[in-house]
Coordinates of C-alpha atoms in Angstrom, one line a residue:
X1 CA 148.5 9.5 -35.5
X2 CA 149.7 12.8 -35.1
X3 CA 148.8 12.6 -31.2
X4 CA 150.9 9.5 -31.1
X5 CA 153.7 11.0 -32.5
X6 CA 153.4 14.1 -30.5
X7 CA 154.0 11.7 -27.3
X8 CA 156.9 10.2 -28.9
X9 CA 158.8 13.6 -29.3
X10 CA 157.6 14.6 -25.8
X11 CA 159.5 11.8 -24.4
X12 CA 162.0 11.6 -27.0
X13 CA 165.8 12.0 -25.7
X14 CA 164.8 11.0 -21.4
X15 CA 167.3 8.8 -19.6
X16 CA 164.1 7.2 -19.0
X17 CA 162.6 6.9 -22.5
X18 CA 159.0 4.7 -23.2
X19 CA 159.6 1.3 -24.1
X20 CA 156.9 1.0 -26.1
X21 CA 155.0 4.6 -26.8
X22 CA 151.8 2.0 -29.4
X23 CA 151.5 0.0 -26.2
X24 CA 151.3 2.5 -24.0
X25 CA 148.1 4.3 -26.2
X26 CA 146.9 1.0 -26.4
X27 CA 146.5 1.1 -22.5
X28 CA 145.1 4.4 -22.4
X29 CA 142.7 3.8 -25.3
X30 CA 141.3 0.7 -23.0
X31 CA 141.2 3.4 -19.8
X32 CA 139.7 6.1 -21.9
X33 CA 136.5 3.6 -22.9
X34 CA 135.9 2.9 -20.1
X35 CA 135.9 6.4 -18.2
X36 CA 135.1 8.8 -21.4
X37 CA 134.6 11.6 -19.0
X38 CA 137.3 11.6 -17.9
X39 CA 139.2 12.9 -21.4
X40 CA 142.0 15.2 -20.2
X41 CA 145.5 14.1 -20.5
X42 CA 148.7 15.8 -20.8
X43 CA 152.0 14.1 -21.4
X44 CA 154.9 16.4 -20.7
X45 CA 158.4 16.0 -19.2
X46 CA 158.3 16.9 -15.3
X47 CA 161.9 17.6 -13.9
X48 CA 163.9 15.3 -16.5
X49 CA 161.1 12.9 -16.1
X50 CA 158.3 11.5 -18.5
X51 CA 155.0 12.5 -17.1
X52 CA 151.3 12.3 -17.8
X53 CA 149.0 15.2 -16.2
X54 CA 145.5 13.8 -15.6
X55 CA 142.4 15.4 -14.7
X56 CA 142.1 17.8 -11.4
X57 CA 141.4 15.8 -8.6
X58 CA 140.7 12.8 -10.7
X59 CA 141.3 10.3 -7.1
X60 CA 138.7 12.4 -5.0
X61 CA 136.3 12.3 -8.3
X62 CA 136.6 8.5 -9.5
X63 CA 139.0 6.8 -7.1
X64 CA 139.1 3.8 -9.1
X65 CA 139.7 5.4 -12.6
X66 CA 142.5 7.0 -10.6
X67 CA 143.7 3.7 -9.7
X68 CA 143.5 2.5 -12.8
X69 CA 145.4 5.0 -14.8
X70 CA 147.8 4.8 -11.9
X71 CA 148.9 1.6 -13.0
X72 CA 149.3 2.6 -16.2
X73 CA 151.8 5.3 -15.1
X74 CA 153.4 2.7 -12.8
X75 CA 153.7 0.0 -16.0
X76 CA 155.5 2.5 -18.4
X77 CA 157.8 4.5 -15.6
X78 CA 155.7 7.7 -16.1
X79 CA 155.0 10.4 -13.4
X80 CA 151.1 10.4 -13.0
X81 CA 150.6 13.8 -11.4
X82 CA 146.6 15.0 -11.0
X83 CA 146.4 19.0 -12.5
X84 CA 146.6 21.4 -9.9
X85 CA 146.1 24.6 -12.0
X86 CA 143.3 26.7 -11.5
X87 CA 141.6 28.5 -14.7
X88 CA 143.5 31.2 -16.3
X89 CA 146.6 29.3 -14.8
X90 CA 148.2 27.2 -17.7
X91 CA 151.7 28.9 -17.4
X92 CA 152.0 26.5 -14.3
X93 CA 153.2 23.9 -16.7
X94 CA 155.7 25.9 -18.6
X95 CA 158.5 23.6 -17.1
X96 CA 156.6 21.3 -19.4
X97 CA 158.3 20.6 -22.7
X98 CA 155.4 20.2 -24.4
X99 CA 152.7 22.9 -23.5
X100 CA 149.8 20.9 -24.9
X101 CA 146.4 19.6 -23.5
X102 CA 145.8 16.5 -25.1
X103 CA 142.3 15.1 -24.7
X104 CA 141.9 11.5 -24.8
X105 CA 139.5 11.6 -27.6
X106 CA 142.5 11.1 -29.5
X107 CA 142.0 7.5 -28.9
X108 CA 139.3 7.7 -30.8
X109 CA 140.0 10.5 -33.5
X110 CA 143.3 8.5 -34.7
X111 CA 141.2 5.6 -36.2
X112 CA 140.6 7.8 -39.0
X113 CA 143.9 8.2 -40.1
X114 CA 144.3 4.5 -41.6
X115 CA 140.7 3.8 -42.8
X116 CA 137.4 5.8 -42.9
X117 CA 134.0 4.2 -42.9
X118 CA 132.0 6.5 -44.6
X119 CA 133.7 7.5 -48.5
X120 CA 131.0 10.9 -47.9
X121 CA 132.7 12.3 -44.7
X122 CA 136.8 12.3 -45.8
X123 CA 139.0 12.8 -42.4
X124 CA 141.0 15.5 -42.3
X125 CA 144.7 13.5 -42.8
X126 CA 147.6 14.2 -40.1
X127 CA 150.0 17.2 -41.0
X128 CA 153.6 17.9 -41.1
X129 CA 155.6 15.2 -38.9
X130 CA 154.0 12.2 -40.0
X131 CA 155.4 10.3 -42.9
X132 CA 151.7 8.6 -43.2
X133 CA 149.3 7.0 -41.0
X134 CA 151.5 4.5 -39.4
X135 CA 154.1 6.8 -37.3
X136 CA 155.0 5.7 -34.6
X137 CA 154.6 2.2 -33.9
X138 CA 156.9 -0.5 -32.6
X139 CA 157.1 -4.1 -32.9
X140 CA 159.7 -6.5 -33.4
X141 CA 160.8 -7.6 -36.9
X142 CA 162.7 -10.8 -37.9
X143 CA 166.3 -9.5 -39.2
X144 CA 166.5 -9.5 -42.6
X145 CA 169.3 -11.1 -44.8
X146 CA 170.9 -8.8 -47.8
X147 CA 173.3 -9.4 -50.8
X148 CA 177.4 -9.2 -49.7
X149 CA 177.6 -5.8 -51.8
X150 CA 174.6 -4.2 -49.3
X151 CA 175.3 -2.4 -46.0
X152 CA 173.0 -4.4 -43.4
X153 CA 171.3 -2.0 -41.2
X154 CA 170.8 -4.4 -38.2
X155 CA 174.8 -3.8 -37.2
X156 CA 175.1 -1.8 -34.3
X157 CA 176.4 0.9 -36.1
X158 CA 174.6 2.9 -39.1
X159 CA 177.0 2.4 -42.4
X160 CA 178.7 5.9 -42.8
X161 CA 177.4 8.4 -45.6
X162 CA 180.7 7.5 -47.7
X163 CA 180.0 3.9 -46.9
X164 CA 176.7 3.9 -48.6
X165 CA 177.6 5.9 -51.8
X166 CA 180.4 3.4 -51.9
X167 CA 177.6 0.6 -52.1
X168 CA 175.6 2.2 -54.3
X169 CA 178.2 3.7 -57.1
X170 CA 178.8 -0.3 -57.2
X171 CA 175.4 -1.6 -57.6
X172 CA 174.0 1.3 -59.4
X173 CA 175.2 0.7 -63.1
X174 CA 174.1 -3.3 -62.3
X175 CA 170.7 -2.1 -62.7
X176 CA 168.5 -2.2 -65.7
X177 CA 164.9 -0.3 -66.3
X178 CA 161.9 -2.0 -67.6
X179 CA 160.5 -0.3 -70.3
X180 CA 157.5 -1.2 -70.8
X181 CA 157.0 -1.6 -66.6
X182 CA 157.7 2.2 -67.0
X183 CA 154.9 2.8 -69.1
X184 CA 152.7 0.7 -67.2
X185 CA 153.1 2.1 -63.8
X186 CA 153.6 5.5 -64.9
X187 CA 150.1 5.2 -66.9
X188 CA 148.7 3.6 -63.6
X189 CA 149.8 6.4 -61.0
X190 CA 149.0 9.0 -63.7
X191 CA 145.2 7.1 -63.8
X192 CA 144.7 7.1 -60.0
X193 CA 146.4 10.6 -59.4
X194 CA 143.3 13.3 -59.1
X195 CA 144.7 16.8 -59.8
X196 CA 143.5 19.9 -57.9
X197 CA 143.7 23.4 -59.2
X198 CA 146.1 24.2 -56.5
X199 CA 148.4 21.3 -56.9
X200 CA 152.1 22.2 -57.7
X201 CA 152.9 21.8 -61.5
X202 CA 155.3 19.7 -60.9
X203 CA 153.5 16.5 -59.8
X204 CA 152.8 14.9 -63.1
X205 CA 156.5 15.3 -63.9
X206 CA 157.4 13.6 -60.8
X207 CA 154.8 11.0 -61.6
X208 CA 156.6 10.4 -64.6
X209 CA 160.2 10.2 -62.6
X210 CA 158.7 7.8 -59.9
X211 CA 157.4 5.2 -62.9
X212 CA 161.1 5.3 -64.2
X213 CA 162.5 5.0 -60.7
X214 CA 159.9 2.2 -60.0
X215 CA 160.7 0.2 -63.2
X216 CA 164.6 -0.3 -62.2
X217 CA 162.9 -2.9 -59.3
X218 CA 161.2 -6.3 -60.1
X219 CA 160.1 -5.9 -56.4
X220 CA 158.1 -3.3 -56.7
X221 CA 157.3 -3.7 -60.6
X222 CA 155.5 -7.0 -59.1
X223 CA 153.7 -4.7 -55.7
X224 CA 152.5 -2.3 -59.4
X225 CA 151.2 -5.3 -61.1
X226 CA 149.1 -6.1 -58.2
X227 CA 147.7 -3.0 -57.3
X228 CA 146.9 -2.1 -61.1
X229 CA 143.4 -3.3 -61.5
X230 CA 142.6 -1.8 -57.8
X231 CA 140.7 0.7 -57.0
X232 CA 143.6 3.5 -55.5
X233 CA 143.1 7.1 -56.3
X234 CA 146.2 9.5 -55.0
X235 CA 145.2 13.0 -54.3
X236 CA 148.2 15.9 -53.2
X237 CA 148.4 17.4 -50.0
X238 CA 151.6 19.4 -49.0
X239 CA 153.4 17.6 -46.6
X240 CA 151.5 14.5 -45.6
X241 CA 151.9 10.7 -46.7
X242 CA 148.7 8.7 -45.6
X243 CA 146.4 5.8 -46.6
X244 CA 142.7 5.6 -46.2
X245 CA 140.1 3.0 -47.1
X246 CA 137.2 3.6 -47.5
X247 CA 134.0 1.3 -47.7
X248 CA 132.2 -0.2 -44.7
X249 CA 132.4 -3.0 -42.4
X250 CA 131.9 -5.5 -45.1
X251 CA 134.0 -4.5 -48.0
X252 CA 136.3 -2.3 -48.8
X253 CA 136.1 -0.2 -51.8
X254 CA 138.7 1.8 -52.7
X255 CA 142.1 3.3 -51.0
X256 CA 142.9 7.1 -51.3
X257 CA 146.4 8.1 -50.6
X258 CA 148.0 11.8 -49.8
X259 CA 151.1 12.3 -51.2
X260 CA 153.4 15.2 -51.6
X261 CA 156.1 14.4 -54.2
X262 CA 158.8 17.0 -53.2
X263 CA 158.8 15.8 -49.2
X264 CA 161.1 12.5 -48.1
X265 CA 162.1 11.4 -44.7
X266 CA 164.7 10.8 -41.7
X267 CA 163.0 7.7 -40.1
X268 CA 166.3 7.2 -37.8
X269 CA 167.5 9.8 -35.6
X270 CA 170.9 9.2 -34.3
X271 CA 174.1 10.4 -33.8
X272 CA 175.2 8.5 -37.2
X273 CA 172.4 10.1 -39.2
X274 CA 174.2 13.4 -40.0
X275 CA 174.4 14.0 -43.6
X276 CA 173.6 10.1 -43.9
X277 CA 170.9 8.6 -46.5
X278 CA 170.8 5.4 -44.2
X279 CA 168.7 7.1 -42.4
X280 CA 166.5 8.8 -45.1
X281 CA 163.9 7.4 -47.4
X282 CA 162.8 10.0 -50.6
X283 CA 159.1 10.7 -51.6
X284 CA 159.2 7.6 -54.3
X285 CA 160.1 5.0 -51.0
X286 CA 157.6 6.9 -49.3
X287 CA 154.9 6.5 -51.9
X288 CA 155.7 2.6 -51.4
X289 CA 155.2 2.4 -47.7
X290 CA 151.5 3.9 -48.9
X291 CA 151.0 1.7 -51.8
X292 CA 152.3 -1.6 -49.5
X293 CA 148.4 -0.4 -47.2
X294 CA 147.1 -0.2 -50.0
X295 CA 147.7 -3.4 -51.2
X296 CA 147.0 -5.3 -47.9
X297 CA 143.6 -3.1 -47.6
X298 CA 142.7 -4.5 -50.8
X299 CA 143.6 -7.9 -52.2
X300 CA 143.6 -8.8 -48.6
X301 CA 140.6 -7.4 -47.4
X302 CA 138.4 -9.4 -45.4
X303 CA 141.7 -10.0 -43.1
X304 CA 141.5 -6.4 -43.0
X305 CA 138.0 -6.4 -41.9
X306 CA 138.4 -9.0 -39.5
X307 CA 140.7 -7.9 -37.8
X308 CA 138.1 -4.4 -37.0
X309 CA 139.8 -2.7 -39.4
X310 CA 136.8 -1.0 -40.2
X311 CA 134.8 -0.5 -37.0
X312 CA 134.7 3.2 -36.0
X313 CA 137.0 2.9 -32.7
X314 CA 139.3 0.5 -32.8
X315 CA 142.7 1.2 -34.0
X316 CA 144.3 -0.9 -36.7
X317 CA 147.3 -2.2 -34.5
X318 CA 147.9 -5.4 -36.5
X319 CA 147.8 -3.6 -39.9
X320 CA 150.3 -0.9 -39.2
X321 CA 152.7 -4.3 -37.5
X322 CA 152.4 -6.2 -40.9
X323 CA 152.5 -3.2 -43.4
X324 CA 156.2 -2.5 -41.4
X325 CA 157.2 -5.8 -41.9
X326 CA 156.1 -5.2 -45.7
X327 CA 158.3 -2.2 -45.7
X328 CA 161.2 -3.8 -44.5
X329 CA 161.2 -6.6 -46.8
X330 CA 160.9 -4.3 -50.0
X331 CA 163.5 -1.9 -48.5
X332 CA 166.0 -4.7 -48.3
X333 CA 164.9 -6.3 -51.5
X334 CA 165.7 -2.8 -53.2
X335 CA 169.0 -2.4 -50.9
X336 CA 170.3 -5.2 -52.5
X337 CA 169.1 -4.6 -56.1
X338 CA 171.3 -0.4 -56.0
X339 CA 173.8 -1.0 -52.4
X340 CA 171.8 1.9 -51.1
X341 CA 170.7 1.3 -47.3
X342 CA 166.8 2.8 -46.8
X343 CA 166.0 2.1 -43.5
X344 CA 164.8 -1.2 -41.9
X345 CA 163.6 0.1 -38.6
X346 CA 161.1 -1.2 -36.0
X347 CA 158.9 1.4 -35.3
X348 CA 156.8 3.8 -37.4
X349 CA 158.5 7.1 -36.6
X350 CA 159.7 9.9 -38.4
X351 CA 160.6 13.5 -39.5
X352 CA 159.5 14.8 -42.6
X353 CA 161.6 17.2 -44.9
X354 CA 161.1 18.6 -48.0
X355 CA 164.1 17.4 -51.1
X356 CA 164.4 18.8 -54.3
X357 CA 163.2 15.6 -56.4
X358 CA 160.8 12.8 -56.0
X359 CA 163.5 10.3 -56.0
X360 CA 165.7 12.5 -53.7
X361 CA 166.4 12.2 -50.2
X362 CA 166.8 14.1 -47.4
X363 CA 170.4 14.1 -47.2
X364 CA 171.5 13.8 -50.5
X365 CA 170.5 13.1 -54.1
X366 CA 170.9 9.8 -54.7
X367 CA 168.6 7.7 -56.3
X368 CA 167.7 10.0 -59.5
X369 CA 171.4 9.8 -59.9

């Protein structure tokens, strides 16, 4: 996912942005299995312009891959432009905004990132700049309908910072916490976490404030109850949020999740998003969005399977659409429950940052308030 995410931030600000940057890897992933040897690409911005750099004298060497990927480049309003360096020449592109060479294997690599195959061969999970294994992504999500005392997000305008904290100083002392859901998710995510010796010392402490932050929402008191018999095992790795199942093209067995406690994360980027938690989620919201895979992986997982889920090079489109439309239902579920506004967005992208608490975000410390 990384690679996918590395093409939205090439584009990211054009006059001419990409409508639809999973679409357009879609595409590419059907071109690149079809002409495999053909594995260079490099998506850049060419005079103001979104551009994709294929291989040197790709039209003399395969006209109709050429062709092909031509169309491509035609469909999403990208410059195709065949490389013309010679070896030892790369500062040719340095007009480029992204100097990267991105081979197409990427198509194939990514898989990984939402489900592995093999439980004895664990995938390396994406790094800093991906929230977890669903960045992203677009698709189109019904709007969804909140209490009077919530800030909708589908206005055309983000609710200001003060607008928010408004909301939330209203809702807030509404809210009750479930004791004895406390004990039972904390005992759960304290169960399934698998310390390292060079985890931080904090994480079990966070564990302990996540529970208590969980237990404040039937929602996600009720996603807990489901996933507490399941096999999930959560394992730390500094800045990275991702899902994995593991098992094989007939069952899947178990789910690990990578999680780092102390990092949240601005999934909208606009000018409204200054200092504005509407635009942030903290590590706890995170941990849901991972949790929500989780859950579809396995209670629902032969429609995971058959959907190819679990074949080695085929990317889980249809998984990542319905875990987003999880995610915005919960977020608005729990916007209404505290007035706070977590982002109901419609495509998996986002910028990770590291906050002070586990129920902190970005902007400001709100939710362990």
């Amino acid at each position: 996912m990384d690679e996918i995410l590395t093409i939205n931030q090439t584009y990211y600000g054009l006059t001419n942005p990409i409508g639809n940057v999973f679409e357009l890897v879609r595409a590419l992933n059907l071109w690149y299995k079809k002409y495999p040897e053909h594995n260079f690409l490099h998506p850049c911005v060419i005079d103001g312009k979104a551009a994709l750099v294929c291989q040197r004298n790709l039209s003399q060497i395969d006209e109709q891959a050429h062709l092909e990927l031509e169309a491509i480049a035609d469909q999403f309003q990208l410059f195709l432009k065949q490389d013309c360096r010679t070896p030892g020449t790369d500062h040719e592109y340095a007009h480029c905004r992204r100097n990267i060479a991105l081979v197409l294997t990427f198509c194939v690599v990514m898989v990984a990132s939402s489900r592995r195959v093999s439980a004895g061969d664990f995938q390396k999970p994406a790094g800093v700049g991906s929230v977890s294994a669903q960045l992203s992504m677009q698709t189109k999500t019904e709007p969804v309908t909140v209490g009077e005392n919530v800030i909708s997000l589908r206005n055309t305008r983000l609710p200001t910072a003060e607008q928010v904290m408004a909301s939330y100083a209203k809702q807030k002392p509404l809210m009750k916490t479930d004791a004895q859901a406390e004990v039972k998710i904390r005992n759960f995510l304290i169960s399934a976490y698998q310390p390292e010796a060079a985890d931080p010392t904090n994480i079990n402490a966070d564990i302990v404030e996540i529970a208590k932050y969980y237990a404040q929402y039937p929602e996600v008191i009720n996603l807990l109850n489901e996933l507490n018999q399941q096999k999930v095992v959560l394992k730390y790795k500094a800045n990275n949020w991702q899902a994995q199942a593991w098992g094989n093209q007939h069952a899947v067995d178990s789910v690990t999740i990578t999680f780092d406690t102390r990092v949240g994360a601005q999934l909208l980027n606009n000018q409204d998003c200054q200092a504005n938690p509407a635009c942030d989620i903290s590590p706890a919201d995170a941990l849901l969005h991972e949790l929500l895979h989780a859950k579809l992986m396995l209670l629902e997982s032969q429609h995971f399977i058959d959907e190819g889920n679990m074949e080695p090079n085929l990317y889980p489109f249809e998984h990542e659409r319905e875990v987003l439309l999880k995610e915005n239902q919960l977020y608005a579920e729990m916007n209404q429950d505290d007035g706070l506004s977590r982002p109901l967005r419609t495509r998996h992208t986002g910028e990770l940052f590291h906050v002070n608490c586990a129920a902190c975000t970005p902007n400001e410390m709100i939710a362990s308030r």
